[in-house]
Amino acid sequence: MTFKRCILFLADGARPDVLCQELNRGNLPNLARYLVEGGTFETILTAFPSTTGPAYLPYLTGCYPGTCNVPGIRWFDRAHYARHGWSFKSFRSYVGLETTLFNRDIKEEIQTAFSIYKNPVNILNNIFRGIPAGNNKTQHSRIWYIYYAHLTDHWSFVDSAVTKKIINSLDQDPDFIFAVFPSIDEYSHRSSVFNPRVIQAYRDIDGHIGEVIAALKKKGWLEETLLVVVSDHGLSDTHTHFDVGPYLEEKGMKTFFYTQIFKRNFKGATMVSGNGMCHVYLKHPDGWQRPCYYEDLTENGFLLEEFRNRPEIGLVACRGVDGSIHLLTSRGQGKFKVNNGKIDYQFDRYDPLNLCLKTYSLIMTIEESLDITLNSHFPDVFVQLDQIFSSPRSGDIILSANPGYDLRKRYEHPEHKASHGSLCPEHMKTPFLMSTRMIRKPKRSVDIFPTILELTGKKIPPSIDGRSLFIL
Ligand SMILES: [Zn+2]
């Protein structure tokens, strides 16, 4: 069956286990009736870094953040800095006014859903490349909504406003609606993942989806509309913060980091996302134009060992000169290389990933690697590190925080009591609900975009990372 339109509800920060618990208690009657019964409810994996913005990209493009060359909500472009020095094209933070530059920063050849559908609508999402004029319903008001809610902590007001905009936009007969509900994420950051206010936000979103369904019924459109509910990341409670940039400064390395960006002649840069991940960039002795590989880092430095033994950090990753990716955890050290669709993983004595392997090396396919890592501390670690390091804007070192910790302290207001961004299961596992069934079990967020295109009769762009769930 081909659907005439798709409405994608993005419940930012929704966790599959909380959703499941609330479904079982009968607290999400609309999701249960219109999406779960006769449809789909699965836990899938988002993209790394598991954070708002970069992790929306798979749903809008079918590509990973690394493929889109947007490897975090903050990044540093060492090649641009080497050529042009301090300039607003050399670094970025999408938190604040620079959010408007997101669309320009995505790799040129990447197509979004907004350029594929004829009459798409966008609500409260800052990624809208290709959208026709007038169809971005919050182009001018998004910052106002977010600023107002930030000051008043009134995020449920924003979710209600998003719902009204979805219902109003139905009058222009859209074929694709992408709508963001920010309240679960925002209430979690300020309190706890399981705070009653957060749980209420799940129930309220179910009510909002019920309102949209009622509006669709009134028009006689319910059966011809594909309903999809996703999240871009989970969250975990945070008890301790660790500021990577100031830590490097204490070690004597002049470091560039947000919000301390008016600096020159720095030797390092740190860019935090979520706040559970961090890109670390180091100036090579030959200059910023040259990346620092694993071999450079072990020859001259102390950092890899220091980072991997810190309690806040779960995983340290960097590139080798031969194209391999090195992994370091408190358990051990290893490396892997991706070649012709195969992953060749090797480690010394102790497996850093604790995958319970019987040998010191393993060759696996991309799909096998997901099954092998799915229930580990680092789900889909091989594919996710490979995609993020494919971006020239990625750090020389990538840090992923342990649950309970995050990587930003002094410069975060209000203080985050829950975080996301890292490669841990609590952040990577997300819910996927759809009002129809598929042939193949969904696993990664990049597969949702081609699946929606297929279900609505659209051509899937070539060379995307995802694969339709209707292709075995
Ligand atoms: Zn968040």
mmCIF file of C-alpha atoms and ligand atoms in Angstrom, residues 52 185 189 233 420, ligand 1:
data_model
loop_
_atom_site.group_PDB
_atom_site.id
_atom_site.type_symbol
_atom_site.label_atom_id
_atom_site.label_comp_id
_atom_site.label_asym_id
_atom_site.label_seq_id
_atom_site.Cartn_x
_atom_site.Cartn_y
_atom_site.Cartn_z
ATOM 1 C CA THR A 52 19.614 16.698 18.862
ATOM 2 C CA ASP A 185 14.390 16.040 26.546
ATOM 3 C CA HIS A 189 17.852 17.693 31.460
ATOM 4 C CA HIS A 233 18.429 9.770 21.526
ATOM 5 C CA HIS A 420 22.964 12.151 26.182
HETATM 6 ZN ZN ZN B 1 19.044 17.281 24.986
#
